[in-house]
Amino acid sequence: MSDTALGLLEFDSIAVGIVAGDAMIKRAPLDGIRAGTVQPGKYLVLVSGEVAAVQEALDAGRQAGAAALRDELFLARVDRAVFAAIGGQRVDADGSALGIIETRTVPACISAADAGVKGAQVVLRELRLADGLGGKAFLLFSGEVSDVEAAVESGARAMPGAALVRRDVIASLHPEMNENLQADTRFGMRTRGTESW
């Protein structure tokens, strides 16, 4: 577990998101800020740092962009696996079970990922955030069935009910489906070279 705090604001206006991001970085000394567009026409501002600084930055962003704020996240102590997954790290896992959480917003999915890995002995296989997903997000947990069930339950409880699209647990993932998930969860990447099946 990390002592670093994480904050994320999701706006439904790109212009407002840029204004809010600027206000956030001006308000408090942060370790980092990452901001940019995601589909469909939303803007995300992700900040990290000490708890008080992240809270101050989030306050500034809310004030600057209240009318366009769609969702938000604040985590005081983020699990390292979540940081790695946000950065695009994917983990191959052969656990007997697979847990899936699909959300309407990016903050909800990150919140679910953090709660899940803290609530059970699971591997966070992947965290896909908005791009190529029409603004939705999803995560994949692997591990023993009871642990995956606990992680999915913890993750679902960590977000507002309206943010949850669906949650599922596959008790025994077929090896060929596991192979597809390990290779890439994007269909376009999986269908390249299909003439040689």
PDB file of N, CA and C in Angstrom, residues 2-49:
ATOM      1  N   SER A   2       0.420   2.291  -0.644  1.00  0.00           N
ATOM      2  CA  SER A   2       1.173   3.527  -0.767  1.00  0.00           C
ATOM      3  C   SER A   2       0.575   4.590   0.153  1.00  0.00           C
ATOM      4  N   ASP A   3       1.401   5.524   0.599  1.00  0.00           N
ATOM      5  CA  ASP A   3       0.900   6.653   1.382  1.00  0.00           C
ATOM      6  C   ASP A   3       0.434   7.791   0.488  1.00  0.00           C
ATOM      7  N   THR A   4       0.564   7.615  -0.803  1.00  0.00           N
ATOM      8  CA  THR A   4       0.175   8.653  -1.750  1.00  0.00           C
ATOM      9  C   THR A   4      -1.328   8.690  -1.925  1.00  0.00           C
ATOM     10  N   ALA A   5      -1.871   9.902  -1.951  1.00  0.00           N
ATOM     11  CA  ALA A   5      -3.293  10.098  -2.216  1.00  0.00           C
ATOM     12  C   ALA A   5      -3.497  10.312  -3.705  1.00  0.00           C
ATOM     13  N   LEU A   6      -4.688   9.980  -4.155  1.00  0.00           N
ATOM     14  CA  LEU A   6      -5.043  10.101  -5.562  1.00  0.00           C
ATOM     15  C   LEU A   6      -6.389  10.799  -5.661  1.00  0.00           C
ATOM     16  N   GLY A   7      -6.487  11.738  -6.579  1.00  0.00           N
ATOM     17  CA  GLY A   7      -7.751  12.415  -6.833  1.00  0.00           C
ATOM     18  C   GLY A   7      -8.006  12.462  -8.319  1.00  0.00           C
ATOM     19  N   LEU A   8      -9.267  12.329  -8.713  1.00  0.00           N
ATOM     20  CA  LEU A   8      -9.630  12.335 -10.129  1.00  0.00           C
ATOM     21  C   LEU A   8     -10.975  13.025 -10.289  1.00  0.00           C
ATOM     22  N   LEU A   9     -11.037  13.957 -11.220  1.00  0.00           N
ATOM     23  CA  LEU A   9     -12.292  14.603 -11.587  1.00  0.00           C
ATOM     24  C   LEU A   9     -12.577  14.289 -13.046  1.00  0.00           C
ATOM     25  N   GLU A  10     -13.821  13.929 -13.332  1.00  0.00           N
ATOM     26  CA  GLU A  10     -14.262  13.615 -14.694  1.00  0.00           C
ATOM     27  C   GLU A  10     -15.297  14.649 -15.096  1.00  0.00           C
ATOM     28  N   PHE A  11     -15.020  15.371 -16.173  1.00  0.00           N
ATOM     29  CA  PHE A  11     -15.892  16.449 -16.649  1.00  0.00           C
ATOM     30  C   PHE A  11     -16.516  16.077 -17.988  1.00  0.00           C
ATOM     31  N   ASP A  12     -17.734  16.557 -18.232  1.00  0.00           N
ATOM     32  CA  ASP A  12     -18.357  16.303 -19.532  1.00  0.00           C
ATOM     33  C   ASP A  12     -18.128  17.459 -20.509  1.00  0.00           C
ATOM     34  N   SER A  13     -17.234  18.372 -20.160  1.00  0.00           N
ATOM     35  CA  SER A  13     -16.821  19.463 -21.045  1.00  0.00           C
ATOM     36  C   SER A  13     -15.303  19.515 -21.068  1.00  0.00           C
ATOM     37  N   ILE A  14     -14.728  19.507 -22.249  1.00  0.00           N
ATOM     38  CA  ILE A  14     -13.275  19.569 -22.384  1.00  0.00           C
ATOM     39  C   ILE A  14     -12.764  20.925 -21.913  1.00  0.00           C
ATOM     40  N   ALA A  15     -13.421  21.997 -22.341  1.00  0.00           N
ATOM     41  CA  ALA A  15     -12.987  23.340 -21.956  1.00  0.00           C
ATOM     42  C   ALA A  15     -13.017  23.518 -20.443  1.00  0.00           C
ATOM     43  N   VAL A  16     -14.114  23.106 -19.824  1.00  0.00           N
ATOM     44  CA  VAL A  16     -14.224  23.221 -18.365  1.00  0.00           C
ATOM     45  C   VAL A  16     -13.164  22.372 -17.679  1.00  0.00           C
ATOM     46  N   GLY A  17     -12.892  21.192 -18.210  1.00  0.00           N
ATOM     47  CA  GLY A  17     -11.879  20.329 -17.630  1.00  0.00           C
ATOM     48  C   GLY A  17     -10.496  20.964 -17.642  1.00  0.00           C
ATOM     49  N   ILE A  18     -10.160  21.629 -18.719  1.00  0.00           N
ATOM     50  CA  ILE A  18      -8.862  22.299 -18.809  1.00  0.00           C
ATOM     51  C   ILE A  18      -8.779  23.441 -17.794  1.00  0.00           C
ATOM     52  N   VAL A  19      -9.854  24.220 -17.704  1.00  0.00           N
ATOM     53  CA  VAL A  19      -9.895  25.312 -16.720  1.00  0.00           C
ATOM     54  C   VAL A  19      -9.748  24.755 -15.305  1.00  0.00           C
ATOM     55  N   ALA A  20     -10.476  23.689 -15.011  1.00  0.00           N
ATOM     56  CA  ALA A  20     -10.425  23.084 -13.680  1.00  0.00           C
ATOM     57  C   ALA A  20      -9.049  22.511 -13.385  1.00  0.00           C
ATOM     58  N   GLY A  21      -8.449  21.824 -14.360  1.00  0.00           N
ATOM     59  CA  GLY A  21      -7.106  21.277 -14.169  1.00  0.00           C
ATOM     60  C   GLY A  21      -6.096  22.360 -13.853  1.00  0.00           C
ATOM     61  N   ASP A  22      -6.207  23.487 -14.535  1.00  0.00           N
ATOM     62  CA  ASP A  22      -5.311  24.607 -14.271  1.00  0.00           C
ATOM     63  C   ASP A  22      -5.501  25.137 -12.853  1.00  0.00           C
ATOM     64  N   ALA A  23      -6.757  25.251 -12.429  1.00  0.00           N
ATOM     65  CA  ALA A  23      -7.037  25.714 -11.062  1.00  0.00           C
ATOM     66  C   ALA A  23      -6.483  24.738 -10.025  1.00  0.00           C
ATOM     67  N   MET A  24      -6.572  23.445 -10.323  1.00  0.00           N
ATOM     68  CA  MET A  24      -6.103  22.426  -9.386  1.00  0.00           C
ATOM     69  C   MET A  24      -4.594  22.495  -9.177  1.00  0.00           C
ATOM     70  N   ILE A  25      -3.851  22.603 -10.251  1.00  0.00           N
ATOM     71  CA  ILE A  25      -2.394  22.613 -10.140  1.00  0.00           C
ATOM     72  C   ILE A  25      -1.893  23.917  -9.529  1.00  0.00           C
ATOM     73  N   LYS A  26      -2.669  24.988  -9.677  1.00  0.00           N
ATOM     74  CA  LYS A  26      -2.289  26.267  -9.071  1.00  0.00           C
ATOM     75  C   LYS A  26      -2.593  26.307  -7.578  1.00  0.00           C
ATOM     76  N   ARG A  27      -3.538  25.493  -7.119  1.00  0.00           N
ATOM     77  CA  ARG A  27      -3.992  25.567  -5.732  1.00  0.00           C
ATOM     78  C   ARG A  27      -3.052  24.904  -4.739  1.00  0.00           C
ATOM     79  N   ALA A  28      -2.444  23.773  -5.113  1.00  0.00           N
ATOM     80  CA  ALA A  28      -1.703  22.999  -4.120  1.00  0.00           C
ATOM     81  C   ALA A  28      -0.463  22.357  -4.737  1.00  0.00           C
ATOM     82  N   PRO A  29       0.585  22.118  -3.923  1.00  0.00           N
ATOM     83  CA  PRO A  29       1.791  21.443  -4.418  1.00  0.00           C
ATOM     84  C   PRO A  29       1.531  19.941  -4.562  1.00  0.00           C
ATOM     85  N   LEU A  30       1.458  19.475  -5.774  1.00  0.00           N
ATOM     86  CA  LEU A  30       1.129  18.079  -6.065  1.00  0.00           C
ATOM     87  C   LEU A  30       2.368  17.335  -6.551  1.00  0.00           C
ATOM     88  N   ASP A  31       2.365  16.009  -6.365  1.00  0.00           N
ATOM     89  CA  ASP A  31       3.442  15.186  -6.914  1.00  0.00           C
ATOM     90  C   ASP A  31       3.307  15.051  -8.418  1.00  0.00           C
ATOM     91  N   GLY A  32       2.062  15.030  -8.899  1.00  0.00           N
ATOM     92  CA  GLY A  32       1.850  14.876 -10.327  1.00  0.00           C
ATOM     93  C   GLY A  32       0.438  15.207 -10.737  1.00  0.00           C
ATOM     94  N   ILE A  33       0.290  15.581 -11.989  1.00  0.00           N
ATOM     95  CA  ILE A  33      -1.024  15.805 -12.589  1.00  0.00           C
ATOM     96  C   ILE A  33      -0.977  15.233 -13.998  1.00  0.00           C
ATOM     97  N   ARG A  34      -2.015  14.498 -14.353  1.00  0.00           N
ATOM     98  CA  ARG A  34      -2.186  13.974 -15.701  1.00  0.00           C
ATOM     99  C   ARG A  34      -3.599  14.341 -16.132  1.00  0.00           C
ATOM    100  N   ALA A  35      -3.720  14.938 -17.279  1.00  0.00           N
ATOM    101  CA  ALA A  35      -5.032  15.388 -17.735  1.00  0.00           C
ATOM    102  C   ALA A  35      -5.146  15.166 -19.235  1.00  0.00           C
ATOM    103  N   GLY A  36      -6.388  14.940 -19.682  1.00  0.00           N
ATOM    104  CA  GLY A  36      -6.601  14.787 -21.115  1.00  0.00           C
ATOM    105  C   GLY A  36      -7.999  14.328 -21.445  1.00  0.00           C
ATOM    106  N   THR A  37      -8.257  14.247 -22.734  1.00  0.00           N
ATOM    107  CA  THR A  37      -9.575  13.863 -23.225  1.00  0.00           C
ATOM    108  C   THR A  37      -9.728  12.352 -23.237  1.00  0.00           C
ATOM    109  N   VAL A  38     -10.965  11.920 -23.075  1.00  0.00           N
ATOM    110  CA  VAL A  38     -11.359  10.528 -23.263  1.00  0.00           C
ATOM    111  C   VAL A  38     -12.694  10.527 -23.983  1.00  0.00           C
ATOM    112  N   GLN A  39     -13.015   9.408 -24.565  1.00  0.00           N
ATOM    113  CA  GLN A  39     -14.293   9.294 -25.271  1.00  0.00           C
ATOM    114  C   GLN A  39     -15.432   9.218 -24.272  1.00  0.00           C
ATOM    115  N   PRO A  40     -16.605   9.686 -24.566  1.00  0.00           N
ATOM    116  CA  PRO A  40     -16.990  10.498 -25.723  1.00  0.00           C
ATOM    117  C   PRO A  40     -16.998  11.979 -25.364  1.00  0.00           C
ATOM    118  N   GLY A  41     -15.911  12.676 -25.607  1.00  0.00           N
ATOM    119  CA  GLY A  41     -15.827  14.108 -25.371  1.00  0.00           C
ATOM    120  C   GLY A  41     -15.771  14.514 -23.915  1.00  0.00           C
ATOM    121  N   LYS A  42     -15.157  13.685 -23.075  1.00  0.00           N
ATOM    122  CA  LYS A  42     -14.996  14.027 -21.666  1.00  0.00           C
ATOM    123  C   LYS A  42     -13.546  14.414 -21.395  1.00  0.00           C
ATOM    124  N   TYR A  43     -13.317  15.001 -20.232  1.00  0.00           N
ATOM    125  CA  TYR A  43     -11.968  15.420 -19.851  1.00  0.00           C
ATOM    126  C   TYR A  43     -11.703  14.928 -18.433  1.00  0.00           C
ATOM    127  N   LEU A  44     -10.551  14.282 -18.224  1.00  0.00           N
ATOM    128  CA  LEU A  44     -10.162  13.756 -16.926  1.00  0.00           C
ATOM    129  C   LEU A  44      -8.955  14.519 -16.391  1.00  0.00           C
ATOM    130  N   VAL A  45      -8.977  14.784 -15.087  1.00  0.00           N
ATOM    131  CA  VAL A  45      -7.833  15.390 -14.404  1.00  0.00           C
ATOM    132  C   VAL A  45      -7.490  14.486 -13.226  1.00  0.00           C
ATOM    133  N   LEU A  46      -6.313  13.888 -13.262  1.00  0.00           N
ATOM    134  CA  LEU A  46      -5.839  12.968 -12.240  1.00  0.00           C
ATOM    135  C   LEU A  46      -4.667  13.618 -11.512  1.00  0.00           C
ATOM    136  N   VAL A  47      -4.736  13.676 -10.172  1.00  0.00           N
ATOM    137  CA  VAL A  47      -3.661  14.281  -9.398  1.00  0.00           C
ATOM    138  C   VAL A  47      -3.230  13.317  -8.294  1.00  0.00           C
ATOM    139  N   SER A  48      -1.962  13.432  -7.903  1.00  0.00           N
ATOM    140  CA  SER A  48      -1.450  12.616  -6.801  1.00  0.00           C
ATOM    141  C   SER A  48      -0.559  13.472  -5.925  1.00  0.00           C
ATOM    142  N   GLY A  49      -0.432  13.043  -4.670  1.00  0.00           N
ATOM    143  CA  GLY A  49       0.410  13.768  -3.740  1.00  0.00           C
ATOM    144  C   GLY A  49       0.007  13.489  -2.311  1.00  0.00           C
TER     145      GLY A  49
END
